[in-house]
XYZ file of C-alpha atoms in Angstrom:
84
model
C -10.771 8.168 -6.404
C -10.474 4.427 -5.878
C -11.315 2.239 -2.943
C -7.656 1.670 -2.001
C -6.564 4.315 0.482
C -3.543 6.469 -0.432
C -1.135 6.706 2.524
C 1.493 9.276 3.386
C 4.515 8.988 5.658
C 2.562 10.778 8.374
C -0.391 8.369 8.506
C 1.242 5.023 7.595
C 1.893 3.919 11.197
C -1.508 4.857 12.539
C -3.404 3.306 9.623
C -1.328 0.165 8.938
C 0.547 -0.739 12.135
C -2.339 0.053 14.486
C -5.067 -1.549 12.370
C -7.295 -4.176 13.982
C -7.849 -5.816 10.586
C -5.276 -7.110 8.059
C -3.866 -4.504 5.707
C -2.683 -5.052 2.106
C -0.206 -2.366 1.112
C 0.657 -1.781 -2.547
C 4.011 -0.026 -2.886
C 3.932 1.693 -6.287
C 4.935 4.759 -8.314
C 3.017 6.605 -11.093
C 5.791 6.053 -13.665
C 5.849 2.259 -13.087
C 4.148 0.333 -15.937
C 3.719 -2.955 -13.974
C 2.254 -0.938 -11.097
C -0.429 0.456 -13.376
C -1.150 -3.091 -14.591
C -1.631 -4.365 -10.985
C -3.712 -1.382 -9.915
C -7.128 -2.678 -11.139
C -6.629 -5.925 -9.188
C -5.691 -4.003 -6.085
C -8.830 -1.857 -6.446
C -10.946 -4.979 -6.947
C -9.507 -6.496 -3.722
C -10.283 -3.238 -1.904
C -13.889 -3.643 -2.936
C -14.167 -7.325 -2.147
C -12.594 -7.004 1.314
C -14.315 -3.772 2.371
C -15.107 -4.082 6.078
C -12.877 -7.146 6.472
C -9.435 -5.746 5.584
C -7.855 -2.509 4.462
C -6.216 -2.053 1.105
C -3.773 0.818 0.913
C -1.296 2.313 -1.558
C 2.060 3.903 -0.809
C 3.756 5.999 -3.530
C 7.446 5.142 -3.024
C 8.515 8.462 -4.591
C 6.531 10.451 -2.041
C 7.191 8.140 0.897
C 10.823 7.151 0.482
C 11.208 6.732 4.246
C 8.524 4.044 4.320
C 10.014 2.274 1.285
C 13.415 2.240 2.931
C 12.018 1.010 6.250
C 10.526 -2.043 4.560
C 13.437 -2.517 2.108
C 11.310 -2.031 -1.020
C 13.844 -2.489 -3.817
C 11.449 -3.132 -6.700
C 7.908 -2.225 -7.465
C 5.166 -3.164 -7.510
C 5.544 -4.807 -4.110
C 2.519 -6.009 -2.186
C 2.818 -6.677 1.549
C 0.202 -7.899 4.071
C 0.386 -6.533 7.572
C -1.482 -8.252 10.404
C -1.252 -7.088 13.976
C 1.382 -4.496 13.018
């Protein structure tokens, strides 16, 4: 298991929108080649920013509601959330 936290639809709001620190969210899917290429960099950021920011991953296949809410039309998409 990596340092980037896997999120589900049920915990996205509580983890990301209510966080007191900035959150980097990687919207990805297991079948996406470019997503797999970006994953090591995302994991490295998770390690470098541990304690200062959160790094999370959202599988768009499993969390289609979150992907639709943020209008994710292509992956990988990286978004930074600060103060919700």
